[in-house]
mmCIF file of C-alpha atoms and ligand atoms in Angstrom:
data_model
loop_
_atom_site.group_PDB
_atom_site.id
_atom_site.type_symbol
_atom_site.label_atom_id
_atom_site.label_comp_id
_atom_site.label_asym_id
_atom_site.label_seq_id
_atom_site.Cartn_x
_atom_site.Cartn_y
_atom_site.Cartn_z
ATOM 1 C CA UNK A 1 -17.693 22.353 0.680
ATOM 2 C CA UNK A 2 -15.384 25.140 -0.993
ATOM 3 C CA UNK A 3 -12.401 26.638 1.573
ATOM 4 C CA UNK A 4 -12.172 30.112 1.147
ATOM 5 C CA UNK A 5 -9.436 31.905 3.028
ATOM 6 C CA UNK A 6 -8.164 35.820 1.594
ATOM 7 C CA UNK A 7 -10.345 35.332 -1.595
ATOM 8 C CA UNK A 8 -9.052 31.953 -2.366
ATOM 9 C CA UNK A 9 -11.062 29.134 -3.283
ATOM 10 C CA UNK A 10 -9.849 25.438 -3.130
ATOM 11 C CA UNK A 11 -12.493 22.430 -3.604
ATOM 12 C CA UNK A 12 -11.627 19.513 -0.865
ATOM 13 C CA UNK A 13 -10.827 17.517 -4.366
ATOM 14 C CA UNK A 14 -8.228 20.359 -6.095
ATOM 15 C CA UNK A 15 -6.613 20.440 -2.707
ATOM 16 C CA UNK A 16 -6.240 16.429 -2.030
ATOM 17 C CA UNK A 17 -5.162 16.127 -5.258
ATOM 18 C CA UNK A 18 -2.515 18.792 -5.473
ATOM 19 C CA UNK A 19 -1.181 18.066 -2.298
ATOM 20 C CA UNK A 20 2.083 16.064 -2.192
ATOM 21 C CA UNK A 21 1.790 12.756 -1.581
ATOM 22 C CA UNK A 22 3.513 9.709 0.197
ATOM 23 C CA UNK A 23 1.886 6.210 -0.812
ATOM 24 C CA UNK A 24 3.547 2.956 0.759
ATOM 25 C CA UNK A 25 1.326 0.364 0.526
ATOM 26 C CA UNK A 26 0.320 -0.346 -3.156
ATOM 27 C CA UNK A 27 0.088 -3.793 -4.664
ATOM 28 C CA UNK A 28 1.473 -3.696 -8.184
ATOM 29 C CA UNK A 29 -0.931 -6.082 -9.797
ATOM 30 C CA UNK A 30 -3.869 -4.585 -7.868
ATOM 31 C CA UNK A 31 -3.023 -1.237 -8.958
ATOM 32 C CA UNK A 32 -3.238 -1.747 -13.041
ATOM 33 C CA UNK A 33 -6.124 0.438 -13.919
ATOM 34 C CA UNK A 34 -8.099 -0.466 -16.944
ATOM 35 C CA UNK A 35 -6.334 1.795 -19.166
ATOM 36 C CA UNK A 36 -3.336 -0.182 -18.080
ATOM 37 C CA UNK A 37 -4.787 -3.669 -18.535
ATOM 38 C CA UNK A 38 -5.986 -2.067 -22.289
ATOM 39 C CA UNK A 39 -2.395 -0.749 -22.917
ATOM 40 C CA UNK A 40 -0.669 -4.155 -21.904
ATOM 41 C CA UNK A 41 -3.184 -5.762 -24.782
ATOM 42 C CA UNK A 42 -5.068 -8.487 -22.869
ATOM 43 C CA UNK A 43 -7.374 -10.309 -24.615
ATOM 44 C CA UNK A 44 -11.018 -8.758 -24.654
ATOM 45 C CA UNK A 45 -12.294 -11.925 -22.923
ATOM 46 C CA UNK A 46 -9.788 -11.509 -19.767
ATOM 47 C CA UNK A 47 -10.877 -7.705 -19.875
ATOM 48 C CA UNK A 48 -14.712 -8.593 -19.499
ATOM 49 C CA UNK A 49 -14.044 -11.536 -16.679
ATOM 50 C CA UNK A 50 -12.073 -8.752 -15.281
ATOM 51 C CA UNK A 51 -15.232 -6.608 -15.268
ATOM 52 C CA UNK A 52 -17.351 -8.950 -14.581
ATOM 53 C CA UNK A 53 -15.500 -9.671 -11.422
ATOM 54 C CA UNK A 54 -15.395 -5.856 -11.035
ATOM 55 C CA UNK A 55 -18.727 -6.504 -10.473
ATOM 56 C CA UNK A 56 -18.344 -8.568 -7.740
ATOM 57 C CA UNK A 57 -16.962 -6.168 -5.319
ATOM 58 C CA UNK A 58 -19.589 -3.733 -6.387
ATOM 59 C CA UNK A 59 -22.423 -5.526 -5.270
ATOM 60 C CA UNK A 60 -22.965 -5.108 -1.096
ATOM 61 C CA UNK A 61 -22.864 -8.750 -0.195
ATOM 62 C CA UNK A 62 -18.687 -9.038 -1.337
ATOM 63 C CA UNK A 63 -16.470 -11.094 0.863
ATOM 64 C CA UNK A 64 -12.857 -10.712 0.866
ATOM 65 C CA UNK A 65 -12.501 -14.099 -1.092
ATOM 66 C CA UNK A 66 -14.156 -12.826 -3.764
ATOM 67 C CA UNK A 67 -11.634 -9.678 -4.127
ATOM 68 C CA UNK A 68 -9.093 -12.293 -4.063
ATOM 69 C CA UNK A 69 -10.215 -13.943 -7.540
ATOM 70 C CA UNK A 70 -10.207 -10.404 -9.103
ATOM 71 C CA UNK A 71 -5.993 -10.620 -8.355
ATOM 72 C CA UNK A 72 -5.926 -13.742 -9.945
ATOM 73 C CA UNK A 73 -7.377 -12.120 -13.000
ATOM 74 C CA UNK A 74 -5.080 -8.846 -12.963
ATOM 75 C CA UNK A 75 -2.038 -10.961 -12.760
ATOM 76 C CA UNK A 76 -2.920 -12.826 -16.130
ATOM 77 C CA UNK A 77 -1.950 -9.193 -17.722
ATOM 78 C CA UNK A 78 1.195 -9.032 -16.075
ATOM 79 C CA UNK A 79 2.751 -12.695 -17.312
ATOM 80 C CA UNK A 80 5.949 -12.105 -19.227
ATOM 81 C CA UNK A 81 8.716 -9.774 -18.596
ATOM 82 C CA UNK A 82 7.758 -7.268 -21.164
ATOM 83 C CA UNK A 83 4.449 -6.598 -19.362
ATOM 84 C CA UNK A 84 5.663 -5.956 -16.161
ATOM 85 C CA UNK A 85 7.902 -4.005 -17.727
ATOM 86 C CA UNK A 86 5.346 -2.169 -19.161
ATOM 87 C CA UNK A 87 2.755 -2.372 -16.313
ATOM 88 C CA UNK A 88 5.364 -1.203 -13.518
ATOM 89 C CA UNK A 89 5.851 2.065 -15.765
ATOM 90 C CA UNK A 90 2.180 2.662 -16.485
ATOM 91 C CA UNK A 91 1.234 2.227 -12.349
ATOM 92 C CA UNK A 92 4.377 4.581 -11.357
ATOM 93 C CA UNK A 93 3.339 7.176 -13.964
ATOM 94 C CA UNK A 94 -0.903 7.106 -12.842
ATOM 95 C CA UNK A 95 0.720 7.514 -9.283
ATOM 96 C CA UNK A 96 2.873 10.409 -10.468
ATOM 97 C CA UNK A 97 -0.082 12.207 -12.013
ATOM 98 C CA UNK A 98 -2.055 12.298 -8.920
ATOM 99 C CA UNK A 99 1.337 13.701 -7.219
ATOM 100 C CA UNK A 100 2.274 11.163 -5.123
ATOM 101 C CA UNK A 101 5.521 12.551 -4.787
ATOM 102 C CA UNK A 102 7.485 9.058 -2.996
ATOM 103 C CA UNK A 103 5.930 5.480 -3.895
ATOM 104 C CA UNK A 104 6.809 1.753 -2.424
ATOM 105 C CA UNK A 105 5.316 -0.296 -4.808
ATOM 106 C CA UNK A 106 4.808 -3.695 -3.652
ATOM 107 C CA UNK A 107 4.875 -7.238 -5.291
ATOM 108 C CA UNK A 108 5.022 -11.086 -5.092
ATOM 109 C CA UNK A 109 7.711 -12.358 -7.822
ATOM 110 C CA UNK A 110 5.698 -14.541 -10.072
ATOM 111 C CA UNK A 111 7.619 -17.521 -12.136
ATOM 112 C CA UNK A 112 5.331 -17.422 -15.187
ATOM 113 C CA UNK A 113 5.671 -19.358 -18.401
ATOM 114 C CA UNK A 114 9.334 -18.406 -19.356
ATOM 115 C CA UNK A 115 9.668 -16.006 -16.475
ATOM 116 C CA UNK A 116 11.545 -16.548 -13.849
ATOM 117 C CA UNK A 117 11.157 -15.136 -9.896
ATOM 118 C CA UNK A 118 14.109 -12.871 -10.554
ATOM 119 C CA UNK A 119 13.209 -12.335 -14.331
ATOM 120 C CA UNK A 120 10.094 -10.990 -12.639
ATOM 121 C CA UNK A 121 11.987 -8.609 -10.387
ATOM 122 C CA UNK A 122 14.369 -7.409 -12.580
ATOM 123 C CA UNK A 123 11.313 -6.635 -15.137
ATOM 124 C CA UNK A 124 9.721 -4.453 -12.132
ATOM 125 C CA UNK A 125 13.060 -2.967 -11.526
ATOM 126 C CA UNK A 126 13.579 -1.743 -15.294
ATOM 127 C CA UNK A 127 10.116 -0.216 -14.919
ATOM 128 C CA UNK A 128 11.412 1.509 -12.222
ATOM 129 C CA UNK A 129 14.881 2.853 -13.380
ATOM 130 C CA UNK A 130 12.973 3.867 -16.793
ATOM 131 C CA UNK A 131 10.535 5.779 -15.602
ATOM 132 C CA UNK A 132 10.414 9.171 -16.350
ATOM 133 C CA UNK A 133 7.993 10.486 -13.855
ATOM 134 C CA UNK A 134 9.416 12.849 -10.875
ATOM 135 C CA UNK A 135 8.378 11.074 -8.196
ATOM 136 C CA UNK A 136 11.008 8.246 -5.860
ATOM 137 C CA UNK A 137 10.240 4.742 -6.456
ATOM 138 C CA UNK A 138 11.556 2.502 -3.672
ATOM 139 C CA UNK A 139 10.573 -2.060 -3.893
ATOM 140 C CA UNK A 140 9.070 -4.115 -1.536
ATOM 141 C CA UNK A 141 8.999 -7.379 -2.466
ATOM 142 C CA UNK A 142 6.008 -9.692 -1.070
ATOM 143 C CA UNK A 143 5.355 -13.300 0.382
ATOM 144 C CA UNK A 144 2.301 -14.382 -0.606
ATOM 145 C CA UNK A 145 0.691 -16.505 2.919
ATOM 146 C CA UNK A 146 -0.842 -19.076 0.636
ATOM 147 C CA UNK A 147 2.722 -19.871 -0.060
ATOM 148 C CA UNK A 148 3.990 -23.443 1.581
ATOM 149 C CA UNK A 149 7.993 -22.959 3.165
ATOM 150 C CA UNK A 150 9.717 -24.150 0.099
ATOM 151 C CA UNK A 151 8.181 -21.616 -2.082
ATOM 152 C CA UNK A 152 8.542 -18.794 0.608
ATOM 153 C CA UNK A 153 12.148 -19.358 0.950
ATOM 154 C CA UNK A 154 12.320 -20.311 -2.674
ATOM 155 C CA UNK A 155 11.539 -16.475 -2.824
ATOM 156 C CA UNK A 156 13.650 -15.165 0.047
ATOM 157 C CA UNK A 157 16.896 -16.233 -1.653
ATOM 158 C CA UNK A 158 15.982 -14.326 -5.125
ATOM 159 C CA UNK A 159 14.743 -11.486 -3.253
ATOM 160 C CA UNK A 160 17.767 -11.616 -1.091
ATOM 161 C CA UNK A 161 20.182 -11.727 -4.226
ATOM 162 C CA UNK A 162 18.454 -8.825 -5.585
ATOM 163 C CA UNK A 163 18.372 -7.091 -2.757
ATOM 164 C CA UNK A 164 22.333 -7.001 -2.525
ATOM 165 C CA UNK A 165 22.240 -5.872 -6.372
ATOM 166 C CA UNK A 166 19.869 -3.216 -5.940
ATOM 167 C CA UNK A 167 19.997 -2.149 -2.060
ATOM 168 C CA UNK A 168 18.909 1.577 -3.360
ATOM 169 C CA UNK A 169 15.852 0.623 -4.986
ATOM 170 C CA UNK A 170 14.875 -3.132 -3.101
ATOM 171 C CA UNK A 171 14.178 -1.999 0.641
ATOM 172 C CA UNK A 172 11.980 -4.344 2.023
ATOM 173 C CA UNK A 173 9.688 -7.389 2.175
ATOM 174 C CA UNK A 174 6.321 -7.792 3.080
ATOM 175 C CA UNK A 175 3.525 -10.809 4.053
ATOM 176 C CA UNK A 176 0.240 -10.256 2.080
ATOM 177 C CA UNK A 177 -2.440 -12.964 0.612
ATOM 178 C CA UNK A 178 -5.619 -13.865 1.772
ATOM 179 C CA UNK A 179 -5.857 -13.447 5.173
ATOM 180 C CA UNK A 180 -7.865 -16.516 5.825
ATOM 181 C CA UNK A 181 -5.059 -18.503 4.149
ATOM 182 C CA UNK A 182 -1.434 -19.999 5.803
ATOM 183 C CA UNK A 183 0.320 -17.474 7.968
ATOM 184 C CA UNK A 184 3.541 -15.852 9.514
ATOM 185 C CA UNK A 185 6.629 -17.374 9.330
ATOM 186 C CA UNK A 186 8.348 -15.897 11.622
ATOM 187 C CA UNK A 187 12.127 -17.911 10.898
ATOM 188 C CA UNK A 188 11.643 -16.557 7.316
ATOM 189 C CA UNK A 189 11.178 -12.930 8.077
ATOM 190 C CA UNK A 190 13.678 -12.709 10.934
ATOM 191 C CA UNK A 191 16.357 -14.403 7.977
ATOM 192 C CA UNK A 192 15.176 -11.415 5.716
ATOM 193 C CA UNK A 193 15.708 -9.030 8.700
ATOM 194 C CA UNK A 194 19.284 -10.136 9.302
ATOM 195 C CA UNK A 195 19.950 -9.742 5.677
ATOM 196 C CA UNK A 196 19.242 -5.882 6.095
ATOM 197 C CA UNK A 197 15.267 -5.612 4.510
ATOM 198 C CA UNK A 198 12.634 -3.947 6.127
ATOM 199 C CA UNK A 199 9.683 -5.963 7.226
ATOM 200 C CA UNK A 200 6.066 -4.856 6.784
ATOM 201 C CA UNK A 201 3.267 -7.531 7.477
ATOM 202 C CA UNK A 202 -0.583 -7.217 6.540
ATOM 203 C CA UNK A 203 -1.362 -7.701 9.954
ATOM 204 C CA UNK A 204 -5.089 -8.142 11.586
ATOM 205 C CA UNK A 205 -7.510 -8.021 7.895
ATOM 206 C CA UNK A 206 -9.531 -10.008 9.843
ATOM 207 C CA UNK A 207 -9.569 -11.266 13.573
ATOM 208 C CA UNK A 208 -7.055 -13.770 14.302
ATOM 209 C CA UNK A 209 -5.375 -12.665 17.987
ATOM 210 C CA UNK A 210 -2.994 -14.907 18.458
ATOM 211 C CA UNK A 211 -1.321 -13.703 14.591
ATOM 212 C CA UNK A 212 -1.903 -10.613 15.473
ATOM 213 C CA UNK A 213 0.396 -10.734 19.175
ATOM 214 C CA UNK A 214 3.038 -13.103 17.282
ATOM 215 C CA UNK A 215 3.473 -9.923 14.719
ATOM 216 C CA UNK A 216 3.589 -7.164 17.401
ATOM 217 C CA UNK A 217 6.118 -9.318 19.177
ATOM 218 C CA UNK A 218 8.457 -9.688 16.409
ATOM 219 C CA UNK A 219 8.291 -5.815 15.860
ATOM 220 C CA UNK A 220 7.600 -4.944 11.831
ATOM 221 C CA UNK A 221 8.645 -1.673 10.728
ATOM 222 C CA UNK A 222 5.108 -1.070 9.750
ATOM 223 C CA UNK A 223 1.771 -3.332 9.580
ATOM 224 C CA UNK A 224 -0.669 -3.445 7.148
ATOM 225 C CA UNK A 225 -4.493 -2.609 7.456
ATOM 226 C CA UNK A 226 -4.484 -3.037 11.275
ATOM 227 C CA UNK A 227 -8.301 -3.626 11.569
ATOM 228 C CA UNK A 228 -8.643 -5.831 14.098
ATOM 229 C CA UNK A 229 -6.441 -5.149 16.850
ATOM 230 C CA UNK A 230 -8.570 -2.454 18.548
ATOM 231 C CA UNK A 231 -11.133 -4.047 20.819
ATOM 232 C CA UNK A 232 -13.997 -2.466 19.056
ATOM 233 C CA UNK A 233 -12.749 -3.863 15.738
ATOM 234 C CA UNK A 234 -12.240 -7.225 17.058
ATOM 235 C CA UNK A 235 -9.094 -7.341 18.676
ATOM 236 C CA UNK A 236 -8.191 -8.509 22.349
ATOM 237 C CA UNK A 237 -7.463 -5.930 24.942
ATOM 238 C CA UNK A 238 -3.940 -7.488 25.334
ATOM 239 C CA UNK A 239 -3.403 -7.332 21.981
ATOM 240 C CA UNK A 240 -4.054 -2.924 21.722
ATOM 241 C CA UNK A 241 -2.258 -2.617 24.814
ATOM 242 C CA UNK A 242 0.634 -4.401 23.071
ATOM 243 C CA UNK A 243 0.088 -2.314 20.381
ATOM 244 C CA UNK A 244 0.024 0.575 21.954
ATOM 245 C CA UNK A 245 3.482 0.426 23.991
ATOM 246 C CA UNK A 246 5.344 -0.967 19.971
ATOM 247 C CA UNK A 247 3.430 1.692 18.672
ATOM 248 C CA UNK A 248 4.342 0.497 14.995
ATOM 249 C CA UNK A 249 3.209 2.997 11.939
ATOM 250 C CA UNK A 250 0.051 1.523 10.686
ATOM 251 C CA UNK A 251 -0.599 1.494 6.481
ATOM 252 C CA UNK A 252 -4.355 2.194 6.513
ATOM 253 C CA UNK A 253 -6.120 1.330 3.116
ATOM 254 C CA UNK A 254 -9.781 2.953 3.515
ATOM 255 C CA UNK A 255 -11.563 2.449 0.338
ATOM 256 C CA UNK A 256 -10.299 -1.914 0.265
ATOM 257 C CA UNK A 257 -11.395 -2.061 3.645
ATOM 258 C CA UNK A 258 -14.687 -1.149 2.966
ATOM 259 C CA UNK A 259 -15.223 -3.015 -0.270
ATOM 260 C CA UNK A 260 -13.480 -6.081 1.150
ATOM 261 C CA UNK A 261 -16.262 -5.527 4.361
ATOM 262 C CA UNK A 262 -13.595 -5.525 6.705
ATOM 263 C CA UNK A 263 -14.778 -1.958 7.540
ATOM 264 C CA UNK A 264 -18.470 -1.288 8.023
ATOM 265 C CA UNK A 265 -18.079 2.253 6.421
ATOM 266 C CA UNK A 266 -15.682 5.114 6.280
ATOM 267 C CA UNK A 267 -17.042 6.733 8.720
ATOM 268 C CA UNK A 268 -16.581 3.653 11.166
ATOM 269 C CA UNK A 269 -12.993 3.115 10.190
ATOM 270 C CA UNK A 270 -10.336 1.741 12.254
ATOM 271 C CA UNK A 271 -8.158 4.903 11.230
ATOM 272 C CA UNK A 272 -10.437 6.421 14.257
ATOM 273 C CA UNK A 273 -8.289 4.951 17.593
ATOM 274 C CA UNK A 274 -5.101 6.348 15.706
ATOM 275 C CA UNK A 275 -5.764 9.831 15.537
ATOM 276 C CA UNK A 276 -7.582 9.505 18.991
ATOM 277 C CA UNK A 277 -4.646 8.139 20.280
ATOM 278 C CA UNK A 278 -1.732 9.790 18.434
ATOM 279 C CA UNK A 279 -0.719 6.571 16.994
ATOM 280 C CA UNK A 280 1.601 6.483 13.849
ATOM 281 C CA UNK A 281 0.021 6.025 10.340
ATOM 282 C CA UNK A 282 -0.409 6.643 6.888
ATOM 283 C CA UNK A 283 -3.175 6.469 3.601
ATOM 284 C CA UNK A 284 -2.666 4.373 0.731
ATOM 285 C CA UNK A 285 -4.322 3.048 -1.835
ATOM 286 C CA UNK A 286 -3.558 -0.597 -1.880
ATOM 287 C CA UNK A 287 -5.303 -1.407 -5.037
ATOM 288 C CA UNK A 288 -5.813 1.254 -6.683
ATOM 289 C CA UNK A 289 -7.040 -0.361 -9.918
ATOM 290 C CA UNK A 290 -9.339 -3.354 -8.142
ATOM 291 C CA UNK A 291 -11.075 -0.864 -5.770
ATOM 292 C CA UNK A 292 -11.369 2.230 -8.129
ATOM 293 C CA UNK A 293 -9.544 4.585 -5.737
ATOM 294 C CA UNK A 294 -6.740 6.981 -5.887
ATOM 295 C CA UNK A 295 -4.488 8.284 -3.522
ATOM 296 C CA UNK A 296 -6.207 11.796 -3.328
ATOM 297 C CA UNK A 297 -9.580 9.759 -3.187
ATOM 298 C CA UNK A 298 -9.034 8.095 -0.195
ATOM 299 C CA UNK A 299 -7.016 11.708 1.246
ATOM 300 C CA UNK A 300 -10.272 12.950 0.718
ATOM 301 C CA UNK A 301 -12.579 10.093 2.445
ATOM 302 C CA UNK A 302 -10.627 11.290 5.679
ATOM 303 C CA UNK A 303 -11.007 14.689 5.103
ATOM 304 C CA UNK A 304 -14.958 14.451 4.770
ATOM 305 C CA UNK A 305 -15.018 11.833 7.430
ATOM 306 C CA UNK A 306 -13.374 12.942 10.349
ATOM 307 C CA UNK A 307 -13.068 16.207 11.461
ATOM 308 C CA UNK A 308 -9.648 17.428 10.124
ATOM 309 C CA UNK A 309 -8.485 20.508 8.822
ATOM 310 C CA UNK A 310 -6.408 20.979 5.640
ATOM 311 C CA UNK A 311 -3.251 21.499 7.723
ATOM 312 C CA UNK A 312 -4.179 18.040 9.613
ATOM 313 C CA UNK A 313 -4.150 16.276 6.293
ATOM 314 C CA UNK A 314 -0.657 17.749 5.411
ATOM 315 C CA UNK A 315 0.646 16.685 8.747
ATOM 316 C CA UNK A 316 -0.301 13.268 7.833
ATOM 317 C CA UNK A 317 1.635 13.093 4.907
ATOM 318 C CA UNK A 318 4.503 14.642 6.623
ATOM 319 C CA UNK A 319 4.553 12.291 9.264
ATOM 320 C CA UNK A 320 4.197 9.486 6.813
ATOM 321 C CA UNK A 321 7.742 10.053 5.390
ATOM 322 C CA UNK A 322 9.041 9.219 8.536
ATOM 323 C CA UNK A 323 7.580 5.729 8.312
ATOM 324 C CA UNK A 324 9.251 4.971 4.432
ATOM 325 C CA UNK A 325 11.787 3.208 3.924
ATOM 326 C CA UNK A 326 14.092 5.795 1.478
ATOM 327 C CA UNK A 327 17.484 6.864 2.843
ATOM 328 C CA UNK A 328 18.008 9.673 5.023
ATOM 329 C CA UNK A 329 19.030 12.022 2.256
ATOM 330 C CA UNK A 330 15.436 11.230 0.429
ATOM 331 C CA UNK A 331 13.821 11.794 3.865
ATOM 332 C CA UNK A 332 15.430 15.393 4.124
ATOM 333 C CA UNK A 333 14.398 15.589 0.237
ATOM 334 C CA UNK A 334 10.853 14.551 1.137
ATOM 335 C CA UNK A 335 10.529 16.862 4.118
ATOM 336 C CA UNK A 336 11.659 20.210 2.138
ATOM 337 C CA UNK A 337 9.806 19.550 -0.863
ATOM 338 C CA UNK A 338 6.519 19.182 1.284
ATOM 339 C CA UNK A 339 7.555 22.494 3.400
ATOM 340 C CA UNK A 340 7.873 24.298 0.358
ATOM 341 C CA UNK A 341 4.814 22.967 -1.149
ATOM 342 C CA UNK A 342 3.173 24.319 2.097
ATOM 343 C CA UNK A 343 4.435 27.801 1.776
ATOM 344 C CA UNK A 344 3.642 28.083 -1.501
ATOM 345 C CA UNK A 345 0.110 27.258 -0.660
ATOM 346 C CA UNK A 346 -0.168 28.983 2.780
ATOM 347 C CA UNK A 347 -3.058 31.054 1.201
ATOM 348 C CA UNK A 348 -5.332 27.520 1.347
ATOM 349 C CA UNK A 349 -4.143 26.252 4.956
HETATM 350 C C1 LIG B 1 -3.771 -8.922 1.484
HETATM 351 C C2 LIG B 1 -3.382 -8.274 -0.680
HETATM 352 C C3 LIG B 1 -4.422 -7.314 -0.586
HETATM 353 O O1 LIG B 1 1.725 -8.917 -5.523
HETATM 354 O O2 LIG B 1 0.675 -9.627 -7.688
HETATM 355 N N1 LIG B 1 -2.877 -8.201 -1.914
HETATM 356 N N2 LIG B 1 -3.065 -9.060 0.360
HETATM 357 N N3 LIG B 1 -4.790 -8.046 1.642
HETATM 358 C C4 LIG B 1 -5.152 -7.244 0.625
HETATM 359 N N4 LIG B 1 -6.216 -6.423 0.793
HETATM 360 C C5 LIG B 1 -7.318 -6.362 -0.090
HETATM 361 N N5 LIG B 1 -4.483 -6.669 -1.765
HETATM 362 C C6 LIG B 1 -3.526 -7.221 -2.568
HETATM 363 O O3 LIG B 1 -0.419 -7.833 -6.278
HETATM 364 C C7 LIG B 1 -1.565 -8.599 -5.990
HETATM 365 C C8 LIG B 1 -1.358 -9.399 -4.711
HETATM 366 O O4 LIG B 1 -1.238 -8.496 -3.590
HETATM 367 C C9 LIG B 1 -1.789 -9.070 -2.414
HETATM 368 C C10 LIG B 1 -2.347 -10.432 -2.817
HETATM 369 O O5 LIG B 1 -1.390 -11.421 -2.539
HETATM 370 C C11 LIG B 1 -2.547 -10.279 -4.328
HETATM 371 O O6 LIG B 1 -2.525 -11.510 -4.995
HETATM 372 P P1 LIG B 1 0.980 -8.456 -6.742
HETATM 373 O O7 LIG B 1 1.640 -7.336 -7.465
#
């Protein structure tokens, strides 16, 4: 469909993609597109298991396990400090190009052959400060659930360390991994909270109620992917209602939920009971490079799957900035650049 308003033609694409954009949940490793893995030089063998396991989340009976392995496989590009270095640049610039206008890029340090867990963050952070793209870059750094206490707190003290080094650029921590695997440690992110980071959890892939009520009781700043919290999705009842009073932005990630088969279609997302009931959230990518998606891709699965108007979508975005984690300054920044994008484009709202 073509929007045509005083003579002006737009294409749902054109528009999703010009529009400014605010992306906060995107997975470093899971976000190295092909050209990426090429530029980084990985062997030709790791390239084709890496397609070959594309594969595997193209065919219709994928589980989420399976996109798991593919992670395994993008993190062999990313193994010395030089290649972060290099891969942290590439995934900040692709995001730039499709004018995502703020970022929080997300990863688990990695000690790696002759890396260490900070020499991993401080790699990711030289990405960052070298870029050249105009677009904010703000750190989250993850837990990884598979991860027993030592190694989780292991990681809390680096990121902690760093996090007093770099307060303008580290601004939070977040709990991803396979969702069937380990769980929230509650003493661990409370420490992290009293040591000033933001918390966002991957909260409810899959159905797991009593997770789910420990995380809304500890209050995240945000939660990841909330699938499973709404009854129809396979929450509890006490568990929405919960959710509904804390009424904590969710990060929803369209296109992995319905590769992963956490979401039957796009159609039947989750994203749904939010905009029903005016709850907080945003679009991201996640992974960009695993699932083939883009940020104006997955702008544009809402668009054509629920019944939203241009000026709905920009409203989304808007609202998003409200749920980063930048400094009040960059929110005002944020704020006007979108407004201005708006009136400059009043002729396609
Ligand atoms: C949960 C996910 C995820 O950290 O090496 N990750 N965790 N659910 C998801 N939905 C599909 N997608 C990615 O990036 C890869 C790591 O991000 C987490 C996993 O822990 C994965 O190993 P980094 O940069």
């Amino acid at each position: 469909m073509i929007f045509t308003l005083l003579g002006t033609k737009m294409s749902e694409d054109i528009f999703c993609r010009s529009l400014p954009k605010i992306e906060l949940h995107a997975h470093l490793n899971g976000s190295l597109s092909e050209k990426t893995l090429r530029k980084l030089g990985c062997l030709d063998e790791s390239i084709l298991e890496y397609h070959k396991l594309l594969n595997i989340i193209n065919k219709t009976d994928r589980t989420l396990d399976e996109c798991f392995e593919l992670f395994k496989i993008a993190q062999t590009a990313t193994s010395s400090k030089n290649s972060v270095y290099l891969a942290t640049q590439s995934v900040i610039e692709e995001f730039a190009q499709d004018n995502v206008i703020y970022l929080e890029l997300r990863t688990t340090p990695r000690a790696e052959n002759d890396m260490t867990k900070q020499e991993y963050i401080e790699s990711v952070l030289k990405g960052i400060k070298d870029s050249k793209s105009d677009i904010i870059v703000k750190l989250i750094l993850s837990i990884d659930r598979r991860h027993d206490k030592v190694c989780s707190e292991d990681s809390l003290d680096v990121i902690v360390k760093m996090r007093e080094e770099y307060p303008g650029i580290i601004k939070g921590i977040d709990l991803s991994g396979n969702p069937y695997v380990g769980g929230f440690d509650e003493c661990l992110f409370s420490k992290a909270r009293e040591h000033g980071l933001r918390t966002t959890i991957h909260c409810a892939e899959i159905p797991n109620d009593n997770e789910v009520q420990q995380i809304l009781n500890f209050h995240p700043e945000r939660i990841g992917h909330a699938t499973s919290i709404h009854p129809d999705f396979g929450g509890s009842k006490e568990n929405w209602q919960l959710y509904c009073k804390a009424k904590i932005p969710a990060e929803f990630c369209l296109t992995s939920n319905v590769v992963c088969g956490t979401s039957k279609c796009y159609a039947e997302h989750h994203i749904q009971q939010w905009m029903k009931n005016d709850l907080p959230f945003s679009i991201n990518t996640d992974d960009k490079g695993v699932f083939c998606t883009s940020l104006s891709k997955e702008y544009e699965h809402v668009l054509n799957n629920f019944d939203l108007s241009k000026a709905d979508l920009w409203n989304i975005t808007y609202n998003a900035i409200d749920h980063c984690f930048a400094s009040t300054e960059e929110i005002i920044l944020l704020k006007k650049k979108m407004a201005e994008w708006k009136e400059t484009h009043a002729q396609y709202f």
